[in-house]
Coordinates of C-alpha atoms and ligand atoms in Angstrom, one line a residue:
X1 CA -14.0 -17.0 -20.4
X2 CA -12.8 -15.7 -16.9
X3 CA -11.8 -18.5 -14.5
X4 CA -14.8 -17.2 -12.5
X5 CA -18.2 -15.8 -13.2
X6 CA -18.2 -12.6 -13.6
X7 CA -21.5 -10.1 -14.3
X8 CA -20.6 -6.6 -15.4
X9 CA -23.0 -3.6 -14.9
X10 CA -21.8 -0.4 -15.6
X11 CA -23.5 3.0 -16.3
X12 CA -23.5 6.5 -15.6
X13 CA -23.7 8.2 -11.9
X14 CA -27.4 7.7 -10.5
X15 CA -28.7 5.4 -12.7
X16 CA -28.9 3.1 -9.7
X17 CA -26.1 0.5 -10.2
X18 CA -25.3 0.6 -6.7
X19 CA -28.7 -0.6 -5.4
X20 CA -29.4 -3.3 -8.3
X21 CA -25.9 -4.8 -7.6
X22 CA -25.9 -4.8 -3.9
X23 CA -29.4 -6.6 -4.6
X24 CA -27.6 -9.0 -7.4
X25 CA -24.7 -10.0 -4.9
X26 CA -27.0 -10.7 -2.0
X27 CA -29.5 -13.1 -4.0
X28 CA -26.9 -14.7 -5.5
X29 CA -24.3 -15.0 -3.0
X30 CA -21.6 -14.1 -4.9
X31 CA -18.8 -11.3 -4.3
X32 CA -19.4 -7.6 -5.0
X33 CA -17.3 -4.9 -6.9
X34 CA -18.1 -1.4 -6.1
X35 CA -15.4 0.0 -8.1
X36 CA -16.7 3.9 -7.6
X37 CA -15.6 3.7 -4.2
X38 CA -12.2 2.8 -4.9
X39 CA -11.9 6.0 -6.9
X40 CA -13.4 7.9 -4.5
X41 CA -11.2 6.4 -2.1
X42 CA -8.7 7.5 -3.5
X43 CA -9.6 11.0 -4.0
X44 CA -10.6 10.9 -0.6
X45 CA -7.2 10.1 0.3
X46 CA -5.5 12.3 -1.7
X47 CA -7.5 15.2 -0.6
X48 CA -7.2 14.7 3.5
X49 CA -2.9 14.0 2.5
X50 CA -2.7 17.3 0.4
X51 CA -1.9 15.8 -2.8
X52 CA -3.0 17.2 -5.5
X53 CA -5.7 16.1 -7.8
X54 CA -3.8 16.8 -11.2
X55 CA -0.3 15.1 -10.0
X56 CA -0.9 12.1 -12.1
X57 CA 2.5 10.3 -10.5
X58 CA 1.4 11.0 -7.0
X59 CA -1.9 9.6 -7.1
X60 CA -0.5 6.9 -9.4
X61 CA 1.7 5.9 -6.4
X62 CA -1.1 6.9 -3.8
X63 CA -3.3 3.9 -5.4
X64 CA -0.6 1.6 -5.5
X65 CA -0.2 1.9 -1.6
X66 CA -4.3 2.0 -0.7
X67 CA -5.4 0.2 2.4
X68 CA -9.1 -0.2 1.7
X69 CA -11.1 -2.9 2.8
X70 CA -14.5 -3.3 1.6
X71 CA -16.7 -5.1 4.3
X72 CA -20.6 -6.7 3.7
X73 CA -22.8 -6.1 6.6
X74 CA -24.1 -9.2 7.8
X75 CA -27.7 -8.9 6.4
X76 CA -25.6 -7.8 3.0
X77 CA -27.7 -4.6 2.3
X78 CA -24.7 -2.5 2.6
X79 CA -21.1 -2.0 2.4
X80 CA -18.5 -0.6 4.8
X81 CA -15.5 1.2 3.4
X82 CA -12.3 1.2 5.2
X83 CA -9.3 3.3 4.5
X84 CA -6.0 2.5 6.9
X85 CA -8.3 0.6 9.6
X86 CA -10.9 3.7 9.6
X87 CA -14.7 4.1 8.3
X88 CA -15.4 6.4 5.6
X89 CA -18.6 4.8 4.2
X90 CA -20.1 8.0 4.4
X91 CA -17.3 10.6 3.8
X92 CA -17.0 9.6 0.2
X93 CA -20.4 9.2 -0.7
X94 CA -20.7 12.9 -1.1
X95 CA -21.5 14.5 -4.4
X96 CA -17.9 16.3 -3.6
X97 CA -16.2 13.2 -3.3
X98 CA -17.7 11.9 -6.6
X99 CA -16.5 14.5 -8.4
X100 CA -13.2 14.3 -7.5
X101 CA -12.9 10.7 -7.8
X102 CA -14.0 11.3 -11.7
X103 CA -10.9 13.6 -11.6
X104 CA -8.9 11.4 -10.4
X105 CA -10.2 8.5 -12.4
X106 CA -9.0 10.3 -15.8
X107 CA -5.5 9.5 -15.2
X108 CA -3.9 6.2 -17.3
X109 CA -1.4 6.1 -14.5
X110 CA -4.3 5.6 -11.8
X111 CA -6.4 3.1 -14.0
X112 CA -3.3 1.2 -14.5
X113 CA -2.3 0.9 -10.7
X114 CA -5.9 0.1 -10.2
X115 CA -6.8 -2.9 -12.3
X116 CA -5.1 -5.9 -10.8
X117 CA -6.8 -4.5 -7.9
X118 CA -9.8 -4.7 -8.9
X119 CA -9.6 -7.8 -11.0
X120 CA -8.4 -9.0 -7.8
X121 CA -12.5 -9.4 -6.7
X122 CA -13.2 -12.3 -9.2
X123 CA -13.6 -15.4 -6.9
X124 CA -15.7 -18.4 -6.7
X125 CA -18.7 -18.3 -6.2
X126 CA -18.5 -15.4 -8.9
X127 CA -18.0 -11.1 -8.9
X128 CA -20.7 -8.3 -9.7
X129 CA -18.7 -6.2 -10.6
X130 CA -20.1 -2.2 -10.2
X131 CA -18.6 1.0 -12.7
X132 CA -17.9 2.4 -15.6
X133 CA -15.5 0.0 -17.4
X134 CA -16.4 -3.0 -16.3
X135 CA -17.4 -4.9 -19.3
X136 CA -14.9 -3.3 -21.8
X137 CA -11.4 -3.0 -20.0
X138 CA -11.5 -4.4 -16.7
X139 CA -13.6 -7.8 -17.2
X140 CA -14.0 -8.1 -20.7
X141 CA -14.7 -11.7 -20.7
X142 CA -17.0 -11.4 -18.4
X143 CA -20.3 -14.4 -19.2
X144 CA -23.2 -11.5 -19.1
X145 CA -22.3 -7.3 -19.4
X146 CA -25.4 -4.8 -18.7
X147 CA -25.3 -1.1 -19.2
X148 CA -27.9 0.5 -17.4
X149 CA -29.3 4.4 -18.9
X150 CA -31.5 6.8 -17.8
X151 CA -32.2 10.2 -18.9
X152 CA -29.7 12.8 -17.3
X153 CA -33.0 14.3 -15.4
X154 CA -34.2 11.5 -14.1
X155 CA -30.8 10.1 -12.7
X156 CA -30.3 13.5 -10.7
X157 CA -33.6 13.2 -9.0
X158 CA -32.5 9.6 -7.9
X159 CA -29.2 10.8 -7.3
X160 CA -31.2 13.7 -5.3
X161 CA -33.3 11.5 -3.5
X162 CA -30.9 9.0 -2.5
X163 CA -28.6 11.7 -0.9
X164 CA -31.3 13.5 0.9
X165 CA -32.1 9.7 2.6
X166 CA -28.9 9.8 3.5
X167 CA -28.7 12.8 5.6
X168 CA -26.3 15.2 2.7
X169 CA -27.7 18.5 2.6
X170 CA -28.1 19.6 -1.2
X171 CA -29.7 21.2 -3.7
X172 CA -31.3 20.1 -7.0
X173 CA -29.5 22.9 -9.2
X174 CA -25.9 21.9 -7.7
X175 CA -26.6 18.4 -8.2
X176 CA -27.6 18.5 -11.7
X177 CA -24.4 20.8 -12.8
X178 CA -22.3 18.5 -10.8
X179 CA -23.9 15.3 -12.2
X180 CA -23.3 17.2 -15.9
X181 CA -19.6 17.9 -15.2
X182 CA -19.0 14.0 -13.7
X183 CA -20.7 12.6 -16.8
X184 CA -19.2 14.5 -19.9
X185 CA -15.6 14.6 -17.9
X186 CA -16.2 10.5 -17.5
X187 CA -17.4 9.8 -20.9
X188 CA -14.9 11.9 -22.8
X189 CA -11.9 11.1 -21.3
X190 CA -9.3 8.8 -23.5
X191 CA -9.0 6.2 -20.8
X192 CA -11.9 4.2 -20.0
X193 CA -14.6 6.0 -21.2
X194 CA -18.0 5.6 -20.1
X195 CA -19.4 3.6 -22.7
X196 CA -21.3 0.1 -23.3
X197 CA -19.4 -2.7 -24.2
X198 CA -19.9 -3.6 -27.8
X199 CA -21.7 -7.2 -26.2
X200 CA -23.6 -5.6 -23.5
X201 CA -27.4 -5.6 -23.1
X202 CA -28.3 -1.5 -22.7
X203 CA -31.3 -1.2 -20.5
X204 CA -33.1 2.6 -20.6
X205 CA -34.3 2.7 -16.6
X206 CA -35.8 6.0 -17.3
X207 CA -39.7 4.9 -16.7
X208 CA -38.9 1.7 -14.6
X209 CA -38.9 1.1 -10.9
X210 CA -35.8 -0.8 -9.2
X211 CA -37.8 -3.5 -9.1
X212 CA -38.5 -3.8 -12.8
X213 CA -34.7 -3.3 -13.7
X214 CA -33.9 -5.7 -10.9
X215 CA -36.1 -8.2 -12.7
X216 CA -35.1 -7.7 -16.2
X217 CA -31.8 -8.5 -15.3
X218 CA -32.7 -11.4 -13.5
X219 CA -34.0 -12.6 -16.6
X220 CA -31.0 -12.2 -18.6
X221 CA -28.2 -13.6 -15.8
X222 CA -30.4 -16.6 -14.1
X223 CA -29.3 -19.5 -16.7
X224 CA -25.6 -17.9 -15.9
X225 CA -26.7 -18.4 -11.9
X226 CA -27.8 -21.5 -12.1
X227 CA -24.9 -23.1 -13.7
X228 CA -22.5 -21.9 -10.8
X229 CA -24.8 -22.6 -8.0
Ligands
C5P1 O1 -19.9 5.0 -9.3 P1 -19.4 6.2 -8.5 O2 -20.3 7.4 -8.6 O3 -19.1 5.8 -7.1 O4 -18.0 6.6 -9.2 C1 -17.3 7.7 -8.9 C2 -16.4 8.1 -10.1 O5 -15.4 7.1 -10.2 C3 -17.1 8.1 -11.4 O6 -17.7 9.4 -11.8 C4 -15.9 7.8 -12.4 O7 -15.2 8.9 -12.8 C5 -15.0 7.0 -11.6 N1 -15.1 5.5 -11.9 C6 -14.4 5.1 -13.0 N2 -14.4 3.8 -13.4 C7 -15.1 2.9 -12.7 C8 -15.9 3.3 -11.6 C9 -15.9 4.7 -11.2 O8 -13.8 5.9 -13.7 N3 -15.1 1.6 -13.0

C-alpha cells in the first residue's frame, strides 16, 4: 500500500477523465495528476525546439529537463499548465497536440524519464491520479483503480463538444480519424498500453451523464475518503 492515498482513473481519450477527476480532487481536497498533459507537454516542447518526434534519446533527455508546473485555480475547476515560466493551458489541449503527445508517449525511454515524475504527485492528503497507466505501472498499489469506457462514437462527440466550448475550430470527420489513430497507436504499443488494471472497476459511460459516473465512483472511493479525511 502506497505511503499515500492514491485513486487511479485511467481510460481512453474523451471518455471524460479530465472532468470527473478535476471534480474528484476538488471534493476531496486532495492533489491532482493530469498526466496527459505532461505528455503533451512534452510534445509541445519538442515541436516549438525542432526535435523530432521519433528521436527516442532526444525526447528521452527533453523530459528529463521539463519545467512544467501545474497550477489549480483558486475555485479548483481548472488547471494551468506552465512550461519554462509560460502558459500553455490551451496550446496543448489541441486535438494536434494530443496526437503527438501519444507519439511521443510510445517511447520506453520517455516513460522511464517520466515516472518518478509523476509518482512524484502522491502527497498527503492523497493523488487522483489522471491517464492511461495509472493503475498498472505507475501507481499499482494504488487503494481504489477505475477505468472508465465508452463507445468510440460517443467519446468523439464529447471530445467534439468539449473542444468546440473551448473555442478549437474542428470538424467531426477529423476528430473521429484522429481519436482512431490516438487510441489503436496507445493501446497497441509495448510500453504502457492502454488497458485496465487486472483490479480495477471498468465503468461503460456510454449512456451515462457526468453526473452519474461522477456518482458511481463516489460510491466506490467514499469509505477510501473517509479514512484519510
Ligand atoms: O489524456 P490525454 O488526452 O491528455 O493524453 C494525451 C496522450 O498522452 C494520450 O493519447 C497517450 O498517448 C499519452 N498518455 C500516456 N500515458 C498516460 C497519459 C497520457 O501514454 N498516463
Amino acid at each position: 500500500m502506497p505511503d499515500n492515498p492514491v485513486i487511479t482513473i485511467d481510460g481512453p481519450s474523451g471518455v471524460g477523465k479530465g472532468t470527473v477527476c478535476l471534480f474528484l480532487a476538488r471534493e476531496t481536497g486532495w492533489h491532482l495528476l493530469d498526466s496527459g498533459a505532461i505528455y503533451r507537454v512534452l510534445a509541445y516542447a519538442a515541436l516549438s525546439r525542432k526535435i523530432s518526434l521519433e528521436d527516442e534519446h532526444s525526447l528521452s533527455d527533453l523530459a528529463c529537463d521539463l519545467n512544467v508546473v501545474f497550477k489549480r485555480s483558486n475555485s479548483e475547476e481548472k488547471l494551468s499548465i506552465f512550461l519554462e515560466n509560460k502558459e500553455i493551458t490551451e496550446q496543448i489541449r489541441t486535438e494536434e497536440c494530443g496526437n503527438a503527445a501519444s507519439k511521443v508517449a510510445k517511447y520506453p525511454l520517455v516513460r522511464k524519464a517520466l515516472l518518478n515524475r509523476q509518482r512524484g504527485f502522491s502527497k498527503p492528503p492523497g493523488l487522483i491520479a489522471d491517464g492511461r497507466d495509472m493503475g498498472t505501472v505507475v501507481f499499482p498499489d494504488a487503494r481504489v483503480k477505475i477505468f472508465l469506457n465508452a463507445s468510440p462514437e460517443e467519446r468523439v462527440n464529447r471530445r467534439y463538444k468539449q473542444l468546440k466550448e473551448q473555442g478549437f475550430s474542428v470538424t467531426l470527420a477529423r476528430l473521429s480519424a484522429e481519436i482512431a489513430e490516438r487510441d489503436t497507436r496507445d493501446q497497441l504499443r509495448t510500453e504502457s498500453p492502454l488497458k485496465p488494471a487486472p483490479d480495477a472497476v471498468v465503468i461503460d459511460t456510454t449512456d451515462l451523464m457526468i453526473e452519474q459516473v461522477i456518482n458511481q465512483i463516489w460510491d466506490i472511493i467514499k469509505q477510501d475518503i473517509s479514512e484519510f479525511s
